[in-house]
Amino acid sequence: MKIAIGNDHTALEMKNEILAYLKEKGLEVINFGTDTPDRCDYPVYGEKVARAVVAGEADLGILICGTGVGISLAANKVHGVRAVVCSEPYSAALARRHNNANILAFGARVIGPELAKMIVDAFLEAQFEGGRHAKRVDMIMEIEKKG
Ligand code: RB5
């Protein structure tokens, strides 16, 4: 499985920890930055990861900013993205199983690295269940098509 990861300056330390964790697990990771502590704009990185996921360059994405909110909002503007902010593993698993979310976001100022790893595991290990959930996800994507 290939994961695209991106972050703003508030989440550099957290990103590096998650990046190392993903590599330890044997996953391939495309790192879109930022990789410096200089202040930057989260929409840039949200868009980069979103486009990589939609283009199929990565199977799933992980985005981290201060809260996870701004960067996920930016990613969700790219058609085909279903980015979710999660601060605990249950929602992360259900976001995959029921909502077929393709990007996980969380906040480096909200949760610590160990909880973040549990959330990442829950997201990556869960599978979309399809069935009645597929119809609802299709309905979401129809809204997007209407513009
Ligand atoms: C940056 O100060 C902060 O606004 C950003 O990391 C994020 O929390 C936005 O949603």
XYZ file of N, CA, C and O and ligand atoms in Angstrom:
598
model
N 0.848 -1.204 0.000
C 0.000 0.000 0.000
C 0.880 1.249 0.000
O 1.872 1.314 0.719
N 0.483 2.215 -0.857
C 1.260 3.450 -0.943
C 0.473 4.599 -0.301
O -0.710 4.776 -0.595
N 1.148 5.338 0.565
C 0.492 6.418 1.301
C 1.121 7.757 0.922
O 2.349 7.893 0.933
N 0.273 8.746 0.617
C 0.754 10.118 0.416
C 0.567 10.873 1.729
O -0.475 10.751 2.379
N 1.587 11.617 2.118
C 1.497 12.350 3.389
C 1.876 13.811 3.165
O 2.744 14.112 2.341
N 1.190 14.694 3.881
C 1.483 16.123 3.775
C 1.123 16.828 5.069
O 0.316 16.331 5.853
N 1.705 17.990 5.269
C 1.549 18.690 6.558
C 1.929 20.158 6.406
O 2.612 20.517 5.447
N 1.527 20.952 7.383
C 2.045 22.323 7.445
C 3.122 22.391 8.536
O 3.501 21.370 9.124
N 3.591 23.611 8.798
C 4.716 23.798 9.736
C 4.383 23.367 11.160
O 5.274 22.968 11.903
N 3.099 23.445 11.552
C 2.732 23.094 12.934
C 2.883 21.595 13.185
O 2.910 21.158 14.330
N 2.957 20.830 12.109
C 2.873 19.372 12.216
C 4.133 18.669 11.716
O 4.102 17.466 11.473
N 5.217 19.410 11.616
C 6.443 18.809 11.063
C 6.943 17.649 11.922
O 7.242 16.556 11.420
N 7.011 17.882 13.233
C 7.502 16.828 14.136
C 6.581 15.603 14.095
O 7.033 14.470 14.000
N 5.281 15.868 14.146
C 4.296 14.771 14.096
C 4.407 14.038 12.764
O 4.388 12.808 12.718
N 4.521 14.769 11.655
C 4.649 14.127 10.340
C 5.851 13.203 10.321
O 5.772 12.068 9.856
N 7.003 13.689 10.859
C 8.212 12.859 10.822
C 8.023 11.583 11.632
O 8.497 10.519 11.246
N 7.313 11.692 12.739
C 7.057 10.510 13.560
C 6.152 9.513 12.823
O 6.398 8.311 12.819
N 5.131 10.029 12.176
C 4.192 9.159 11.446
C 4.860 8.570 10.202
O 4.671 7.395 9.877
N 5.665 9.368 9.560
C 6.407 8.902 8.375
C 7.294 7.710 8.759
O 7.300 6.674 8.081
N 8.031 7.855 9.850
C 8.913 6.770 10.309
C 8.085 5.543 10.676
O 8.462 4.408 10.370
N 6.952 5.787 11.306
C 6.065 4.680 11.719
C 5.556 3.909 10.504
O 5.561 2.672 10.486
N 5.150 4.641 9.479
C 4.630 3.994 8.266
C 5.729 3.184 7.586
O 5.501 2.063 7.130
N 6.928 3.735 7.552
C 8.050 3.033 6.915
C 8.414 1.774 7.695
O 8.686 0.734 7.111
N 8.389 1.891 9.035
C 8.637 0.718 9.915
C 7.658 -0.408 9.599
O 7.986 -1.580 9.709
N 6.443 -0.003 9.238
C 5.411 -1.000 8.930
C 5.564 -1.565 7.514
O 4.760 -2.381 7.081
N 6.559 -1.065 6.794
C 6.839 -1.575 5.457
C 6.000 -0.920 4.371
O 5.938 -1.423 3.248
N 5.368 0.199 4.696
C 4.529 0.878 3.698
C 5.374 1.841 2.864
O 6.340 2.430 3.371
N 4.980 1.990 1.622
C 5.648 2.960 0.764
C 4.992 4.322 1.015
O 3.758 4.407 1.059
N 5.806 5.367 1.179
C 5.237 6.681 1.501
C 5.765 7.740 0.534
O 6.968 7.787 0.265
N 4.861 8.551 0.019
C 5.274 9.717 -0.770
C 5.068 10.929 0.138
O 3.950 11.213 0.554
N 6.163 11.618 0.431
C 6.121 12.748 1.345
C 6.062 14.056 0.558
O 7.012 14.422 -0.129
N 4.935 14.770 0.684
C 4.749 16.022 -0.048
C 5.159 17.246 0.776
O 4.949 18.376 0.337
N 5.736 17.030 1.973
C 6.152 18.172 2.781
C 4.979 18.832 3.475
O 3.865 18.319 3.413
N 5.266 19.900 4.159
C 6.488 20.673 4.212
C 7.533 19.963 5.083
O 7.159 19.238 6.009
N 8.786 20.250 4.806
C 9.839 19.623 5.587
C 10.736 20.631 6.283
O 11.852 20.302 6.671
N 10.241 21.842 6.409
C 10.968 22.853 7.183
C 9.997 23.442 8.219
O 8.778 23.393 8.014
N 10.548 24.023 9.291
C 9.653 24.617 10.300
C 9.153 26.005 9.914
O 8.438 26.645 10.688
N 9.499 26.477 8.732
C 9.064 27.814 8.306
C 7.549 27.843 8.108
O 6.979 26.888 7.566
N 6.948 28.953 8.535
C 5.491 29.070 8.410
C 5.083 28.896 6.944
O 5.732 29.443 6.043
N 4.012 28.129 6.722
C 3.566 27.892 5.343
C 2.038 27.820 5.339
O 1.395 27.957 6.386
N 1.475 27.581 4.178
C 0.016 27.587 4.021
C -0.496 26.167 3.797
O -0.177 25.540 2.773
N -1.310 25.693 4.730
C -1.771 24.292 4.673
C -2.515 23.904 3.388
O -2.434 22.748 2.985
N -3.226 24.837 2.695
C -3.935 24.384 1.486
C -2.990 23.811 0.424
O -3.382 22.929 -0.345
N -1.753 24.304 0.389
C -0.782 23.829 -0.608
C -0.568 22.324 -0.448
O -0.594 21.566 -1.427
N -0.417 21.894 0.785
C -0.085 20.478 1.054
C -1.345 19.606 1.008
O -1.283 18.454 0.588
N -2.462 20.200 1.404
C -3.730 19.478 1.290
C -4.025 19.148 -0.167
O -4.423 18.029 -0.506
N -3.774 20.116 -1.043
C -4.046 19.902 -2.468
C -3.077 18.880 -3.066
O -3.474 18.017 -3.852
N -1.803 18.967 -2.698
C -0.803 18.029 -3.266
C -1.177 16.587 -2.950
O -1.159 15.715 -3.826
N -1.498 16.317 -1.697
C -1.847 14.950 -1.295
C -3.162 14.529 -1.959
O -3.288 13.405 -2.460
N -4.116 15.431 -1.989
C -5.417 15.126 -2.605
C -5.235 14.729 -4.066
O -5.800 13.734 -4.524
N -4.451 15.486 -4.801
C -4.267 15.192 -6.231
C -3.535 13.867 -6.418
O -3.840 13.113 -7.348
N -2.599 13.559 -5.555
C -1.876 12.277 -5.661
C -2.825 11.107 -5.431
O -2.756 10.089 -6.123
N -3.731 11.248 -4.486
C -4.677 10.165 -4.184
C -5.665 10.000 -5.343
O -5.906 8.890 -5.816
N -6.199 11.100 -5.822
C -7.185 11.028 -6.907
C -6.546 10.498 -8.191
O -7.173 9.750 -8.944
N -5.292 10.842 -8.413
C -4.588 10.372 -9.618
C -4.167 8.910 -9.495
O -3.673 8.333 -10.458
N -4.308 8.334 -8.315
C -3.926 6.935 -8.130
C -2.443 6.740 -7.867
O -1.942 5.612 -7.842
N -1.729 7.859 -7.638
C -0.295 7.741 -7.306
C -0.126 7.169 -5.905
O 0.919 6.610 -5.577
N -1.137 7.358 -5.079
C -1.146 6.790 -3.727
C -2.514 6.170 -3.489
O -3.515 6.609 -4.072
N -2.548 5.141 -2.644
C -3.835 4.482 -2.345
C -4.649 5.318 -1.371
O -5.866 5.427 -1.490
N -3.971 5.865 -0.369
C -4.631 6.669 0.668
C -3.714 7.825 1.048
O -2.511 7.781 0.789
N -4.312 8.851 1.688
C -3.524 10.005 2.101
C -3.637 10.270 3.590
O -4.628 9.890 4.225
N -2.611 10.922 4.114
C -2.627 11.377 5.506
C -2.209 12.846 5.511
O -1.189 13.207 4.907
N -3.024 13.684 6.158
C -2.757 15.119 6.222
C -2.749 15.579 7.669
O -3.635 15.190 8.450
N -1.791 16.410 8.000
C -1.678 16.880 9.382
C -1.414 18.386 9.387
O -0.484 18.852 8.719
N -2.256 19.121 10.105
C -1.960 20.533 10.373
C -2.191 20.729 11.870
O -2.109 19.765 12.635
N -2.441 21.956 12.304
C -2.628 22.178 13.738
C -3.827 21.422 14.273
O -3.759 20.762 15.311
N -4.931 21.524 13.546
C -6.176 20.858 13.964
C -6.601 19.722 13.037
O -7.486 18.941 13.395
N -6.048 19.696 11.842
C -6.516 18.758 10.802
C -7.665 19.342 9.993
O -8.046 18.790 8.955
N -8.191 20.457 10.461
C -9.399 21.006 9.838
C -9.091 21.710 8.517
O -9.646 21.365 7.470
N -8.201 22.700 8.561
C -7.933 23.482 7.347
C -7.411 22.616 6.214
O -7.851 22.736 5.057
N -6.502 21.735 6.537
C -5.855 20.921 5.503
C -6.846 19.919 4.896
O -6.783 19.617 3.704
N -7.797 19.454 5.700
C -8.807 18.529 5.159
C -9.826 19.290 4.317
O -10.303 18.780 3.294
N -10.156 20.511 4.730
C -11.079 21.332 3.924
C -10.490 21.569 2.544
O -11.190 21.465 1.529
N -9.191 21.868 2.499
C -8.519 22.099 1.214
C -8.560 20.828 0.371
O -8.911 20.868 -0.820
N -8.219 19.701 0.971
C -8.199 18.429 0.228
C -9.585 18.094 -0.318
O -9.712 17.606 -1.446
N -10.612 18.370 0.461
C -11.974 18.023 0.037
C -12.467 18.848 -1.155
O -13.503 18.524 -1.739
N -11.742 19.898 -1.519
C -12.114 20.681 -2.708
C -11.696 19.986 -3.988
O -12.141 20.354 -5.076
N -10.826 18.986 -3.881
C -10.405 18.236 -5.071
C -11.431 17.124 -5.306
O -11.696 16.319 -4.397
N -11.993 17.089 -6.499
C -13.029 16.093 -6.798
C -12.496 14.677 -6.627
O -11.404 14.363 -7.090
N -13.283 13.880 -5.954
C -12.888 12.486 -5.734
C -12.336 12.254 -4.345
O -12.137 11.118 -3.937
N -12.091 13.346 -3.615
C -11.528 13.209 -2.259
C -12.637 13.114 -1.224
O -13.637 13.819 -1.293
N -12.428 12.213 -0.290
C -13.269 12.146 0.909
C -12.308 12.150 2.088
O -11.813 11.108 2.530
N -11.998 13.365 2.551
C -11.041 13.534 3.648
C -11.795 13.725 4.956
O -12.789 14.454 4.999
N -11.328 13.051 6.002
C -11.992 13.122 7.301
C -10.996 13.487 8.391
O -9.858 13.040 8.372
N -11.452 14.306 9.339
C -10.628 14.633 10.501
C -11.020 13.682 11.621
O -12.206 13.595 11.971
N -10.068 12.970 12.190
C -10.366 12.027 13.272
C -9.416 12.248 14.442
O -8.211 12.396 14.250
N -9.983 12.217 15.629
C -9.173 12.356 16.842
C -9.207 11.100 17.682
O -8.728 11.098 18.821
N -9.831 10.061 17.155
C -9.835 8.755 17.843
C -10.007 7.639 16.783
O -10.510 7.894 15.693
N -9.588 6.429 17.129
C -9.542 5.352 16.131
C -10.904 4.859 15.637
O -11.005 4.406 14.497
N -11.930 4.921 16.473
C -13.238 4.381 16.060
C -13.760 5.097 14.807
O -14.159 4.464 13.832
N -13.713 6.431 14.843
C -14.188 7.199 13.684
C -13.312 6.948 12.470
O -13.804 6.926 11.334
N -12.021 6.757 12.703
C -11.095 6.516 11.584
C -11.434 5.196 10.891
O -11.467 5.111 9.661
N -11.712 4.159 11.667
C -12.073 2.858 11.090
C -13.405 2.959 10.350
O -13.546 2.477 9.231
N -14.384 3.601 10.984
C -15.710 3.721 10.348
C -15.671 4.613 9.109
O -16.446 4.400 8.170
N -14.777 5.574 9.113
C -14.644 6.443 7.934
C -14.204 5.636 6.722
O -14.577 5.953 5.586
N -13.419 4.604 6.932
C -13.040 3.692 5.835
C -14.179 2.718 5.556
O -14.567 2.517 4.419
N -14.695 2.082 6.605
C -15.671 0.996 6.427
C -16.986 1.480 5.836
O -17.587 0.825 5.006
N -17.454 2.639 6.284
C -18.770 3.125 5.841
C -18.688 4.253 4.809
O -19.570 4.361 3.962
N -17.700 5.115 4.934
C -17.664 6.320 4.089
C -16.638 6.239 2.963
O -16.528 7.169 2.168
N -15.882 5.161 2.946
C -14.821 4.991 1.937
C -13.929 6.231 1.870
O -13.555 6.689 0.780
N -13.621 6.771 3.037
C -12.728 7.939 3.096
C -11.383 7.556 2.497
O -10.901 6.436 2.685
N -10.807 8.483 1.743
C -9.500 8.175 1.140
C -8.370 9.034 1.680
O -7.211 8.829 1.314
N -8.712 9.972 2.566
C -7.670 10.756 3.250
C -8.041 10.909 4.719
O -9.167 11.267 5.059
N -7.066 10.627 5.564
C -7.211 10.820 7.007
C -6.478 12.107 7.383
O -5.337 12.316 6.964
N -7.136 12.954 8.164
C -6.477 14.168 8.670
C -6.572 14.178 10.191
O -7.520 13.646 10.771
N -5.576 14.749 10.824
C -5.657 14.969 12.269
C -4.782 16.153 12.660
O -4.024 16.680 11.837
N -4.934 16.582 13.904
C -4.285 17.802 14.351
C -3.117 17.545 15.283
O -3.271 16.919 16.328
N -1.970 18.073 14.898
C -0.766 17.916 15.730
C -0.887 18.696 17.040
O -0.171 18.407 18.003
N -1.796 19.686 17.055
C -2.010 20.456 18.286
C -3.154 19.865 19.109
O -3.513 20.408 20.153
N -3.751 18.791 18.590
C -4.934 18.217 19.245
C -4.616 16.889 19.919
O -5.060 16.626 21.041
N -3.867 16.048 19.217
C -3.573 14.716 19.757
C -2.056 14.494 19.802
O -1.296 15.185 19.118
N -1.647 13.516 20.584
C -0.228 13.157 20.678
C 0.123 12.077 19.667
O -0.774 11.453 19.067
N 1.415 11.825 19.506
C 1.863 10.884 18.475
C 1.404 9.448 18.684
O 1.136 8.744 17.706
N 1.280 9.000 19.925
C 0.878 7.599 20.125
C -0.586 7.387 19.744
O -0.939 6.382 19.126
N -1.439 8.349 20.110
C -2.840 8.261 19.682
C -2.925 8.387 18.159
O -3.692 7.670 17.506
N -2.116 9.264 17.601
C -2.107 9.431 16.140
C -1.776 8.103 15.455
O -2.398 7.745 14.450
N -0.836 7.364 15.996
C -0.461 6.071 15.391
C -1.636 5.083 15.474
O -1.870 4.317 14.531
N -2.348 5.098 16.578
C -3.521 4.213 16.698
C -4.584 4.587 15.670
O -5.243 3.717 15.086
N -4.757 5.875 15.461
C -5.740 6.360 14.484
C -5.310 5.956 13.071
O -6.125 5.481 12.267
N -4.036 6.121 12.792
C -3.501 5.728 11.476
C -3.709 4.230 11.253
O -4.175 3.808 10.191
N -3.398 3.419 12.251
C -3.582 1.961 12.132
C -5.048 1.627 11.852
O -5.345 0.800 10.987
N -5.947 2.247 12.594
C -7.377 1.963 12.424
C -7.817 2.306 11.006
O -8.564 1.561 10.372
N -7.329 3.423 10.505
C -7.707 3.880 9.157
C -7.148 2.935 8.094
O -7.857 2.530 7.172
N -5.885 2.577 8.231
C -5.231 1.769 7.187
C -5.682 0.313 7.205
O -5.696 -0.351 6.174
N -6.060 -0.172 8.369
C -6.439 -1.590 8.462
C -7.892 -1.849 8.067
O -8.248 -2.967 7.705
N -8.730 -0.829 8.138
C -10.150 -1.029 7.825
C -10.365 -1.058 6.310
O -9.603 -0.461 5.548
N -11.406 -1.771 5.893
C -11.750 -1.886 4.468
C -13.151 -1.342 4.257
O -14.018 -1.547 5.112
N -13.382 -0.735 3.106
C -14.723 -0.271 2.760
C -15.654 -1.482 2.640
O -15.321 -2.462 1.969
N -16.820 -1.398 3.281
C -17.740 -2.539 3.299
C -18.674 -2.579 2.097
O -19.339 -3.595 1.860
N -18.780 -1.489 1.352
C -19.663 -1.472 0.184
C -21.116 -1.643 0.608
O -21.546 -1.137 1.642
N -21.908 -2.397 -0.188
C -23.312 -2.659 0.148
C -24.103 -1.382 0.320
O -24.010 -0.467 -0.501
N -24.867 -1.306 1.411
C -25.717 -0.126 1.614
C -24.888 1.147 1.749
O -25.354 2.245 1.453
N -23.636 0.996 2.167
C -22.771 2.173 2.318
C -22.341 2.726 0.961
O -22.134 3.926 0.818
N -22.221 1.847 -0.017
C -21.788 2.281 -1.358
C -22.810 3.256 -1.942
O -22.449 4.269 -2.540
N -24.086 2.954 -1.745
C -25.148 3.817 -2.271
C -25.019 5.232 -1.674
O -25.149 6.229 -2.372
N -24.728 5.278 -0.382
C -24.652 6.592 0.284
C -23.410 7.361 -0.141
O -23.450 8.584 -0.308
N -22.311 6.633 -0.299
C -21.089 7.301 -0.773
C -21.323 7.818 -2.196
O -20.936 8.944 -2.524
N -22.009 7.008 -3.019
C -22.339 7.464 -4.382
C -23.182 8.737 -4.318
O -23.005 9.649 -5.134
N -24.097 8.807 -3.360
C -24.933 10.008 -3.218
C -24.077 11.233 -2.891
O -24.328 12.333 -3.394
N -23.065 11.038 -2.066
C -22.157 12.156 -1.737
C -21.457 12.628 -3.008
O -21.369 13.830 -3.296
N -20.985 11.654 -3.796
C -20.226 12.021 -4.987
C -21.128 12.666 -6.053
O -20.671 13.480 -6.845
N -22.417 12.304 -6.030
C -23.376 12.956 -6.943
C -23.510 14.429 -6.591
O -23.654 15.276 -7.479
N -23.486 14.753 -5.329
C -23.572 16.167 -4.903
C -22.395 16.931 -5.496
O -22.531 18.046 -6.030
N -21.226 16.292 -5.441
C -20.010 16.919 -5.987
C -20.170 17.187 -7.490
O -19.786 18.236 -7.984
N -20.756 16.192 -8.195
C -20.911 16.325 -9.656
C -21.822 17.500 -10.020
O -21.680 18.095 -11.073
N -22.798 17.785 -9.130
C -23.729 18.887 -9.410
C -23.029 20.249 -9.340
O -23.530 21.237 -9.814
N -21.882 20.290 -8.663
C -21.105 21.526 -8.599
C -21.630 22.504 -7.583
O -22.584 22.238 -6.880
C -1.741 27.282 11.430
O -1.549 28.271 12.397
C -3.092 26.621 11.667
O -4.102 27.513 11.335
C -3.200 25.348 10.847
O -2.194 24.466 11.205
C -4.487 24.564 11.006
O -4.782 24.279 12.322
C -5.645 25.069 10.253
O -6.741 24.502 10.208
